[in-house]
Coordinates of C-alpha atoms in Angstrom, one line a residue:
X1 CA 27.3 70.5 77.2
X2 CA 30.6 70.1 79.2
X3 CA 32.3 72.3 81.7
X4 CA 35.7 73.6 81.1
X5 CA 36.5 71.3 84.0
X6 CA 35.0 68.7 82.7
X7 CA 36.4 69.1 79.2
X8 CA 40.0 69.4 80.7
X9 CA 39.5 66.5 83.1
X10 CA 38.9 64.4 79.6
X11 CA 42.2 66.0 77.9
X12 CA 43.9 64.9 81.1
X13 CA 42.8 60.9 81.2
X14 CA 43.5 60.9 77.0
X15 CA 47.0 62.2 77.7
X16 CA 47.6 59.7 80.3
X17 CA 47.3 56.7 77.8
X18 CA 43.9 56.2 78.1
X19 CA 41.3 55.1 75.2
X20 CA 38.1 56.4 74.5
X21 CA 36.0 53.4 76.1
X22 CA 38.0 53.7 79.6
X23 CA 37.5 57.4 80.0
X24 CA 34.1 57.2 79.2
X25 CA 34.0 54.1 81.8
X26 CA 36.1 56.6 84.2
X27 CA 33.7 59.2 83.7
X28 CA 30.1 57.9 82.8
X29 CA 29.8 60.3 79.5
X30 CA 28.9 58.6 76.6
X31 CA 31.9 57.4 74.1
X32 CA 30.1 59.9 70.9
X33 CA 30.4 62.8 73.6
X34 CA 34.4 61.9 74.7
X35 CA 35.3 61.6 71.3
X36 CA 33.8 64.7 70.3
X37 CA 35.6 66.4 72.8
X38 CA 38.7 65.2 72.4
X39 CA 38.8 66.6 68.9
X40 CA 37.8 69.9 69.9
X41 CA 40.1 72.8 71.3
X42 CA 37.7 74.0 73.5
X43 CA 34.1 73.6 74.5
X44 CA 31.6 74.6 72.4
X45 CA 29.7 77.7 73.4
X46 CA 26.2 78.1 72.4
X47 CA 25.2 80.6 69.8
X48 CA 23.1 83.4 69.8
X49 CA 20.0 83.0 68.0
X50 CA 19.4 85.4 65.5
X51 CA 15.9 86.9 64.8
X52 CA 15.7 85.4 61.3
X53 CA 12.1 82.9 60.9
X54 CA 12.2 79.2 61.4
X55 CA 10.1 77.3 58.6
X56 CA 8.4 75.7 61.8
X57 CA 7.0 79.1 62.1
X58 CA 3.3 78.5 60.3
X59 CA 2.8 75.1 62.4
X60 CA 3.9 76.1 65.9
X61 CA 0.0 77.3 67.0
X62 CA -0.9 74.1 65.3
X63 CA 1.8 71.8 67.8
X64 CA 0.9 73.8 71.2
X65 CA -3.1 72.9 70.4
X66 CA -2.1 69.2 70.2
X67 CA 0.4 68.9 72.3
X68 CA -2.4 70.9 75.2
X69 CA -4.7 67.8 74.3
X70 CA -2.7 64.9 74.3
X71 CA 1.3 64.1 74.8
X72 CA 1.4 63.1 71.9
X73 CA 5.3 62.2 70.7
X74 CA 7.4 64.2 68.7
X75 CA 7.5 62.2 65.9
X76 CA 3.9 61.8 65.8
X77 CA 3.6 64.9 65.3
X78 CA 6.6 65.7 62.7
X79 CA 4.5 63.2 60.7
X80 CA 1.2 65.2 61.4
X81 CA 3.1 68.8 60.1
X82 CA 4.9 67.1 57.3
X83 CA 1.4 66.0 55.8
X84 CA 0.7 70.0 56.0
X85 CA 3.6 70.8 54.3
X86 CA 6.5 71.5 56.5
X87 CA 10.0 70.5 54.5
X88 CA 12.2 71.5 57.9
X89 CA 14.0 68.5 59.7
X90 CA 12.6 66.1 62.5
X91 CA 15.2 67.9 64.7
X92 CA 14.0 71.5 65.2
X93 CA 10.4 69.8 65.6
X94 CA 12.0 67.7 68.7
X95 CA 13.9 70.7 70.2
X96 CA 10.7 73.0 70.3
X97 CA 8.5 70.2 71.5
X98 CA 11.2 69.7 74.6
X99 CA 10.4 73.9 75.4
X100 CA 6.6 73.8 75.4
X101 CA 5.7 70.0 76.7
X102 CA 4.7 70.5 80.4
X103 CA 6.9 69.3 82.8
X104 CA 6.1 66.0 84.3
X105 CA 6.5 65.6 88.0
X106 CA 9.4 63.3 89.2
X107 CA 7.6 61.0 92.2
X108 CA 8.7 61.8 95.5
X109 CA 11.3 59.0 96.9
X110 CA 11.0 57.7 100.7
X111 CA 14.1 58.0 102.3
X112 CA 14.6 55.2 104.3
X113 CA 17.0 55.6 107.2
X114 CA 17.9 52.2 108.9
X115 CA 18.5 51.7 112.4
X116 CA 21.8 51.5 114.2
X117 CA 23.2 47.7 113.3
X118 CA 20.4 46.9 111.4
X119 CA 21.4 46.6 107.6
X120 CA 25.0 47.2 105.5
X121 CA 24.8 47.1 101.5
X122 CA 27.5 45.2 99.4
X123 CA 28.2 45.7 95.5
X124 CA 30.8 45.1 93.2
X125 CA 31.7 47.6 90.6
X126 CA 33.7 47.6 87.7
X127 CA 36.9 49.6 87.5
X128 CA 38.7 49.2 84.0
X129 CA 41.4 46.9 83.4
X130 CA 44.9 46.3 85.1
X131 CA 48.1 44.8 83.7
X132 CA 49.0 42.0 85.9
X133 CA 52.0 39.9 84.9
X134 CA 52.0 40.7 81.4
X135 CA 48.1 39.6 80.8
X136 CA 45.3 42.3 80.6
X137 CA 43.0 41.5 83.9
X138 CA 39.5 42.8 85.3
X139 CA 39.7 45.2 87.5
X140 CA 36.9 45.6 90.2
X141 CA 35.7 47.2 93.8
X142 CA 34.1 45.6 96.9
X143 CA 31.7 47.8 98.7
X144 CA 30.5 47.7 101.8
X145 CA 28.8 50.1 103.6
X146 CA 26.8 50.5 107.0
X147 CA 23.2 52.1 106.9
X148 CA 22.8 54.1 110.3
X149 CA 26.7 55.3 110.1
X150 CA 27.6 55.5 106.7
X151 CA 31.0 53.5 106.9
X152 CA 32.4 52.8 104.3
X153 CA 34.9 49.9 103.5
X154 CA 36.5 49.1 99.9
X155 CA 38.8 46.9 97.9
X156 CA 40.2 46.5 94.8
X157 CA 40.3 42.7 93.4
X158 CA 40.8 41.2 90.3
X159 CA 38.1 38.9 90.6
X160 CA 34.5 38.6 91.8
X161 CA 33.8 34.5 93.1
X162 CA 32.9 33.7 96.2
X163 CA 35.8 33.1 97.9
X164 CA 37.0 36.8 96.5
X165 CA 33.3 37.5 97.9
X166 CA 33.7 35.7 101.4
X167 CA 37.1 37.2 102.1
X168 CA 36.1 40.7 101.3
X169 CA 33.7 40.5 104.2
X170 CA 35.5 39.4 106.3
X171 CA 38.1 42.2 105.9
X172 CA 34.9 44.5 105.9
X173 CA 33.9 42.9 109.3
X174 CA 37.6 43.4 111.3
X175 CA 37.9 47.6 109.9
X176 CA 34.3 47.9 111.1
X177 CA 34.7 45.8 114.3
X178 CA 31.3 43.3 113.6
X179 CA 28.7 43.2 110.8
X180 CA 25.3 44.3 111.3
X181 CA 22.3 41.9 111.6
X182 CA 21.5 41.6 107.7
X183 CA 23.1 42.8 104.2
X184 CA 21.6 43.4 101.6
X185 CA 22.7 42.3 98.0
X186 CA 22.4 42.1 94.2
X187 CA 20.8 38.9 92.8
X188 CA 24.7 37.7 92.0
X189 CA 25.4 33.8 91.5
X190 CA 27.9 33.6 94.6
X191 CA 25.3 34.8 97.0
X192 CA 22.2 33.5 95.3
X193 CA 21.5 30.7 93.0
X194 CA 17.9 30.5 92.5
X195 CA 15.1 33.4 93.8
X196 CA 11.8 32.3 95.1
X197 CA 8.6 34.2 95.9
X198 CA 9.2 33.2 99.4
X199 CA 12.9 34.2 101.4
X200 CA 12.3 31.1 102.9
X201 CA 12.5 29.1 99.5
X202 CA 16.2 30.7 97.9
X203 CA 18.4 28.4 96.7
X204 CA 21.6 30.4 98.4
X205 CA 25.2 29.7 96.7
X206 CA 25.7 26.6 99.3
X207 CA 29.6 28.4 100.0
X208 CA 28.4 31.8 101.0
X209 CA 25.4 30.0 102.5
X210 CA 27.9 28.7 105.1
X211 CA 29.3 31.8 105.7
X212 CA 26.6 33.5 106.5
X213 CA 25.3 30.8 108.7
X214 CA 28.7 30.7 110.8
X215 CA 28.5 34.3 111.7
X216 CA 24.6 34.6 111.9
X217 CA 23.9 37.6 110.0
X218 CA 20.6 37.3 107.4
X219 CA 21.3 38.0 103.5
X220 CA 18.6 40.4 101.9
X221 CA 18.1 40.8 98.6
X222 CA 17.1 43.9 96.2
X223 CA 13.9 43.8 94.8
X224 CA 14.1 43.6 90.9
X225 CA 14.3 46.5 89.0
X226 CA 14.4 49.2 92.4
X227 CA 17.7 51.0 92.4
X228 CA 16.2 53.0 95.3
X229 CA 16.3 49.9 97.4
X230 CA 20.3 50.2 97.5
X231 CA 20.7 53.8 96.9
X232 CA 23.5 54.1 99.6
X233 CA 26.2 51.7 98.3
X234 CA 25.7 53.3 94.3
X235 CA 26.4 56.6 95.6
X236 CA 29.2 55.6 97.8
X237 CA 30.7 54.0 94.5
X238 CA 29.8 56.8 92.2
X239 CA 31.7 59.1 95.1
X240 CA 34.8 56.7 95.2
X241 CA 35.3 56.9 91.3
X242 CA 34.8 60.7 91.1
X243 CA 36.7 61.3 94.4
X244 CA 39.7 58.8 94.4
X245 CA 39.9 56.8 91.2
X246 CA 39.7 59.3 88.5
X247 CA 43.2 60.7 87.9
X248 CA 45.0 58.7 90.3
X249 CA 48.4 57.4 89.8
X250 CA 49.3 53.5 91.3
X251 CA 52.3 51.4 90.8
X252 CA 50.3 48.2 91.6
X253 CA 47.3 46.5 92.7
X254 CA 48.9 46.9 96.6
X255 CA 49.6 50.5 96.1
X256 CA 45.9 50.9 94.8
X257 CA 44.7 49.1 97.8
X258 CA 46.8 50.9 100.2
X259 CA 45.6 54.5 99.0
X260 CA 42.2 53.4 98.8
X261 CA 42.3 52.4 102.6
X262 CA 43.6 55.9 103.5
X263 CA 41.0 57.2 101.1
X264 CA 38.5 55.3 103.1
X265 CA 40.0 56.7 106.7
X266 CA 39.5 60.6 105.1
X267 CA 35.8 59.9 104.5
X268 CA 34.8 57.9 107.1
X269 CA 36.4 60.9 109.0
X270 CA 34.3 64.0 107.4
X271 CA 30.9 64.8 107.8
X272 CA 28.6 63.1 105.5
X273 CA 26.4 65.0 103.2
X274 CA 23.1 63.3 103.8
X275 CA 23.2 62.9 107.8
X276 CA 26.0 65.9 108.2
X277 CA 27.8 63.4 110.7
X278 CA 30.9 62.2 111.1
X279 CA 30.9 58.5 109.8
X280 CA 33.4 57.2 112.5
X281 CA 31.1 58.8 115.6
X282 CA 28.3 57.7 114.6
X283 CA 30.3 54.0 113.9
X284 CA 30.1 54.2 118.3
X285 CA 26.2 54.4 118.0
X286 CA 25.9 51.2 115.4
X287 CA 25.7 48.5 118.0
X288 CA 27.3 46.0 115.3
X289 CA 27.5 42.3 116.1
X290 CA 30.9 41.7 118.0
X291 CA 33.4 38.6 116.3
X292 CA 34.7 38.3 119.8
X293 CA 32.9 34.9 120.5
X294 CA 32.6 34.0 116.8
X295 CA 35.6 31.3 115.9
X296 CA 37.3 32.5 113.1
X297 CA 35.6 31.4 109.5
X298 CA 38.2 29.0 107.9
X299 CA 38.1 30.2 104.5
X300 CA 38.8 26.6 102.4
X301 CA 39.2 26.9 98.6
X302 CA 38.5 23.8 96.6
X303 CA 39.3 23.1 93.2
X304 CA 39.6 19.8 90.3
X305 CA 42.7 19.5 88.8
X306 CA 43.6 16.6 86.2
X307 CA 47.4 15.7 87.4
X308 CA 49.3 15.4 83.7
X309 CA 51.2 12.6 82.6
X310 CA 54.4 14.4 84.1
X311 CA 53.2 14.8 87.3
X312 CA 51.9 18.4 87.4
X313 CA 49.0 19.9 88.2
X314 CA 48.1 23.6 86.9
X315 CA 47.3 26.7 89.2
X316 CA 47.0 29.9 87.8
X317 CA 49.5 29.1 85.0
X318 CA 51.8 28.0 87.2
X319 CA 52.9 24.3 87.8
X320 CA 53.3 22.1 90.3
X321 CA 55.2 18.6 91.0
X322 CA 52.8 16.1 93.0
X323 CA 54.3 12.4 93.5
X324 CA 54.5 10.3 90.2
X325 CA 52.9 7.6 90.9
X326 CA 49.5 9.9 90.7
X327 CA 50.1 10.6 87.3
X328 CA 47.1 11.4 85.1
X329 CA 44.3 10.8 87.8
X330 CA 42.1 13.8 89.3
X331 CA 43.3 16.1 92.2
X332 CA 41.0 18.4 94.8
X333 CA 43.1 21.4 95.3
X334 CA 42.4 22.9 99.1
X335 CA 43.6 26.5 99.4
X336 CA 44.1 28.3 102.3
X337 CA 45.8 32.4 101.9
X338 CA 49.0 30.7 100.1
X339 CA 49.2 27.6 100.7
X340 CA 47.7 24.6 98.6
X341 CA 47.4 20.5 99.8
X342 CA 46.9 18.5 96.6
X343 CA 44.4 15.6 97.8
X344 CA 43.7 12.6 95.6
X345 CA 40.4 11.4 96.9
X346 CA 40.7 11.1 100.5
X347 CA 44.8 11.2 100.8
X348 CA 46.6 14.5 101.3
X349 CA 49.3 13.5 98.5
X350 CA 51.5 17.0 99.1
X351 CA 51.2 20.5 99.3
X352 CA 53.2 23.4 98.2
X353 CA 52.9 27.4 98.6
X354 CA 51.5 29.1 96.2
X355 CA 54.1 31.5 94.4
X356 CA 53.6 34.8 92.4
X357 CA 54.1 35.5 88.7
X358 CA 53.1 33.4 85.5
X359 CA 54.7 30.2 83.7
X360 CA 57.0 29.2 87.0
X361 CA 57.5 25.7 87.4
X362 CA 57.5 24.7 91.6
X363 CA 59.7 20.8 91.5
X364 CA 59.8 18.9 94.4
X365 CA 63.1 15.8 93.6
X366 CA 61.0 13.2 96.4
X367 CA 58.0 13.5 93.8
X368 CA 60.6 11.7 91.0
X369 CA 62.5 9.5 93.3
X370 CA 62.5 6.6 92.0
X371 CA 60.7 7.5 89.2
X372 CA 63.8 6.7 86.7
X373 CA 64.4 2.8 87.8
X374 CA 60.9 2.2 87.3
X375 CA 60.7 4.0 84.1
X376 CA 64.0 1.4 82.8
X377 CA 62.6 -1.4 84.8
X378 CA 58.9 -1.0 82.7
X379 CA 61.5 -0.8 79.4
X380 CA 63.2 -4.0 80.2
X381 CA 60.5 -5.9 81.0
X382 CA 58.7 -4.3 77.8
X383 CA 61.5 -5.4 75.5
X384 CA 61.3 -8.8 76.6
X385 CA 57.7 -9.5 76.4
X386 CA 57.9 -7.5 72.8
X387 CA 57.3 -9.8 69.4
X388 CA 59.0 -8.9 66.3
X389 CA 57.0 -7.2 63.9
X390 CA 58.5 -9.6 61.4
X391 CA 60.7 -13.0 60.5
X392 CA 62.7 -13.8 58.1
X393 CA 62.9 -17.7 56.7
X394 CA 65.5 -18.9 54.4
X395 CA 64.3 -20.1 50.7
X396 CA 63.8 -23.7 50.5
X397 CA 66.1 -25.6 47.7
X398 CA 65.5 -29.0 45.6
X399 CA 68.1 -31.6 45.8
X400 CA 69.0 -32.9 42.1
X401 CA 71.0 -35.4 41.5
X402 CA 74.3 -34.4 39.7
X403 CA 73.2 -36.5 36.6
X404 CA 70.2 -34.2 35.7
X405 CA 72.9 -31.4 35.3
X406 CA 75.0 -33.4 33.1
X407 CA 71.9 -34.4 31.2
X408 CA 71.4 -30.6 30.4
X409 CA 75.3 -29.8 29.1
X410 CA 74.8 -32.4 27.0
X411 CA 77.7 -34.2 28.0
X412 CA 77.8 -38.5 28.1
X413 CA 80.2 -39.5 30.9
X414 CA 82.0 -42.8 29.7

């Protein structure tokens, strides 16, 4: 059952324009449990029982006795007491079952404390949606944070490939001041491609294999099926959602990303709950790898393109002019922050900057100059080699001689 709070907190989101799958995305309650709420005035209350008998009355010394000798499932035994002759629902077997089963005991979980520069944890989460440029887009968070200090870094993006990926860390690694001697990670296709037995034998995603490698820190992976084993970046998450996202008010994906960084300066300034430290003095302690004597990583971007007949290639709707003469062969995009160099196998053919928005058309006149005489020239040339579909030829006609035409008048010319 809900809290006021949280029963308010649900009326709040709904009013704000949001659906019944995004609060319950918000807010982790189930989408039956929001929409039950949101029809309700208030929370229910639960009722007194009265003191009137249950029809599971006559069976309940019968359900402790074999519920005492085996744990045996609640619908094994509706099935048993419904062969005796109780008519009641499956329900009120299930809720008294849940009061007398004993409790089982909840395994103890290790903490495990890492040591100063030792380990960080990275995950992605998913945030909703936002409305970029008139088309509906993912929303999600990058997560990093370090083991020994708890410091956290996040970012919203709107995308989660390995470029997205590489640059987040690299963000991650300037507000920390270095990176810590491994991370550890989800199995994700743009940091792993294939998992083998041994480390040893991975098949790393060859593009965040080479980032790694530049800056000499070792990618760990979570063992299957252990959410234990990257407890500290989950809770951060869970935290940041509860904390920061829920109920918060953004003009754009910059605005979110600028109060998320101040969100992220707050925390990282308070003690934490589990080591009851401040995250930023402990930060002095984490003896993180300096990026002092590491060049910086050239991020390089590289995608196909088919160049159309028109001399355009297509980047995130948007279009760009390349030179003519390159018209309907295949292009290598190179991106670097906002600028793009069209290359046609080894030849830089042009470049342009990379503009905002959707549908924009980017023309450079040099790409089409000459373009026009050619075009006429190729028309010329192809109307003078051209055949006619068809010819015309003129009927052939017998000569007579006049006398046959006399002949048929009928007339005798003296």
């Amino acid at each position: 059952m809900l809290t006021m709070e949280e029963f308010l907190m649900i009326r709040d989101l709904y009013n704000q324009g949001l659906n019944i799958s995004q609060i319950a995305q918000i807010t982790g309650f189930d989408r039956k449990t929001v929409r039950k709420y949101l029809s309700a005035r208030t929370p229910p209350s639960p009722q007194p029982r009265t003191g009137t008998s249950s029809k599971l009355d006559p069976f309940k010394e019968y359900i402790q006795q074999r519920i005492s000798d085996h744990p045996l499932s609640a619908a094994r035994i509706y099935r048993e007491i419904r062969e005796q002759g109780f008519t009641g629902k499956y329900t009120i077997v299930k809720d008294y079952i849940r009061t007398i089963r004993p409790s089982k005991s909840v395994p103890a979980v290790f903490r495990y404390e890492t040591e100063p520069g030792v380990q960080a944890q990275v995950d992605w989460a998913e945030c909703g949606h936002l409305d970029v440029d008139g088309q509906r887009r993912k929303l999600y968070c990058f997560s990093m944070i370090l083991g020994h200090s708890r410091m956290r870094y996040m970012v919203f993006t709107l995308s989660t490939n390995v470029y997205t990926l590489i640059q987040c860390h690299i963000d991650a690694f300037e507000y920390f001041g270095g990176y810590t001697e491994e991370i550890l990670y989800d199995n994700i296709k743009t940091v792993i491609l294939k998992r083998a037995i041994r480390a040893g034998d991975h098949q790393w995603n060859p593009k965040f294999g080479d980032f790694f490698q530049h800056h000499g820190f070792i990618p760990r992976l979570c063992r299957p099926y252990c959410p234990q084993t990257k407890g500290k970046i989950e809770n951060s998450i869970g935290y940041m959602k509860r904390d920061f996202l829920l109920g918060g008010t953004f003009s754009s994906l910059d605005d979110m990303n600028r109060q998320l960084l101040q969100w992220c300066n707050r925390v990282n300034a308070e003690p934490h709950g589990t080591t009851h430290e401040i995250p930023f003095d402990r930060l002095q302690r984490e003896n993180l790898k300096s990026m002092a004597g590491i060049p910086a990583y050239r991020l390089r971007r590289e995608e196909r393109r088919k160049i159309s007949r028109e001399a355009y290639i297509s980047y995130l709707g948007n279009r760009y002019s390349v030179p003519y003469r390159y018209a309907g062969r295949e292009a290598i995009l190179e991106l670097h922050d906002d600028r793009m160099i069209v290359r046609v196998g080894t030849e830089i053919i042009c470049s342009h900057t990379v503009v905002p928005g959707h549908a924009r058309i980017v023309r450079e006149k040099e790409h089409f100059s000459g373009l026009l005489a050619e075009a006429m020239r190729c028309n010329a040339q192809s109307g003078a080699a051209s055949r006619p579909l068809f010819r015309m030829i003129e009927p052939e006609v017998e000569h007579r001689p006049l006398s046959v035409y006399e002949g048929l008048s009928g007339e005798v010319r003296q």
